[in-house]
Amino acid sequence: MAVPKRRLSRANSRARRSQWKATPVQLVKTIENGKVTYSLPHRARVVEDAAGTPLFMEYKGRKVADA
């Protein structure tokens, strides 16, 4: 781990920290059977039956894993 040779001033350390910014989450809106759902792009989604029991995971219309 890098160890600083000298102590940084408060102003410098706070200026460095101020460069970190949070980015908003990008959601994809999909409509299935009249129901609107939002999901993260490029992620597998859980396919559920009518009772809400998870059946399997799907990505781009293909089954990728059992739930």
C-alpha positions as a printed NumPy array, in Angstrom:
array([[  0.   ,   0.   ,   0.   ],
       [  1.285,   3.472,  -0.839],
       [  2.207,   5.637,   2.133],
       [  2.337,   9.415,   1.685],
       [  5.733,  10.971,   2.433],
       [  4.133,  14.098,   3.879],
       [  0.768,  14.901,   5.378],
       [ -1.736,  16.419,   2.946],
       [ -3.438,  19.626,   3.957],
       [ -7.163,  19.554,   4.703],
       [ -7.912,  21.639,   1.624],
       [ -6.036,  19.27 ,  -0.695],
       [ -7.59 ,  16.103,   0.698],
       [-11.102,  17.586,   0.552],
       [-10.535,  18.801,  -3.006],
       [ -9.446,  15.29 ,  -3.979],
       [-12.498,  13.742,  -2.353],
       [-14.847,  16.193,  -4.054],
       [-14.024,  14.67 ,  -7.459],
       [-15.878,  11.438,  -6.612],
       [-19.417,  11.653,  -7.962],
       [-22.301,   9.229,  -7.815],
       [-23.969,   8.429, -11.126],
       [-27.709,   7.787, -11.428],
       [-28.799,   4.222, -12.148],
       [-29.818,   3.652, -15.776],
       [-33.025,   1.601, -15.855],
       [-34.665,  -0.017, -18.874],
       [-38.465,   0.138, -19.069],
       [-40.129,  -3.01 , -20.424],
       [-43.84 ,  -3.759, -20.841],
       [-44.946,  -7.386, -20.559],
       [-48.609,  -8.358, -20.683],
       [-49.601,  -4.789, -19.876],
       [-47.35 ,  -4.687, -16.791],
       [-44.541,  -2.112, -16.679],
       [-41.259,  -3.27 , -15.136],
       [-37.906,  -1.535, -14.774],
       [-34.64 ,  -3.462, -14.837],
       [-30.912,  -2.902, -15.116],
       [-29.497,  -3.172, -18.656],
       [-27.4  ,  -6.24 , -19.554],
       [-28.503,  -8.234, -16.514],
       [-30.32 , -11.548, -16.342],
       [-33.88 , -11.298, -15.053],
       [-35.854, -13.755, -12.948],
       [-38.864, -15.334, -14.666],
       [-41.698, -16.037, -12.247],
       [-44.927, -18.   , -12.541],
       [-48.369, -16.508, -11.83 ],
       [-47.986, -17.137,  -8.086],
       [-44.673, -15.253,  -7.982],
       [-42.446, -18.279,  -7.54 ],
       [-39.088, -17.829,  -9.315],
       [-38.659, -20.405, -12.093],
       [-35.415, -19.552, -13.904],
       [-33.19 , -16.693, -15.012],
       [-33.396, -15.352, -18.553],
       [-31.112, -13.119, -20.643],
       [-32.   , -11.944, -24.16 ],
       [-34.87 , -14.443, -24.281],
       [-32.702, -17.45 , -23.37 ],
       [-32.628, -19.472, -20.167],
       [-29.239, -18.959, -18.48 ],
       [-29.664, -20.41 , -14.962],
       [-32.104, -22.144, -12.648],
       [-33.48 , -20.049,  -9.799]])
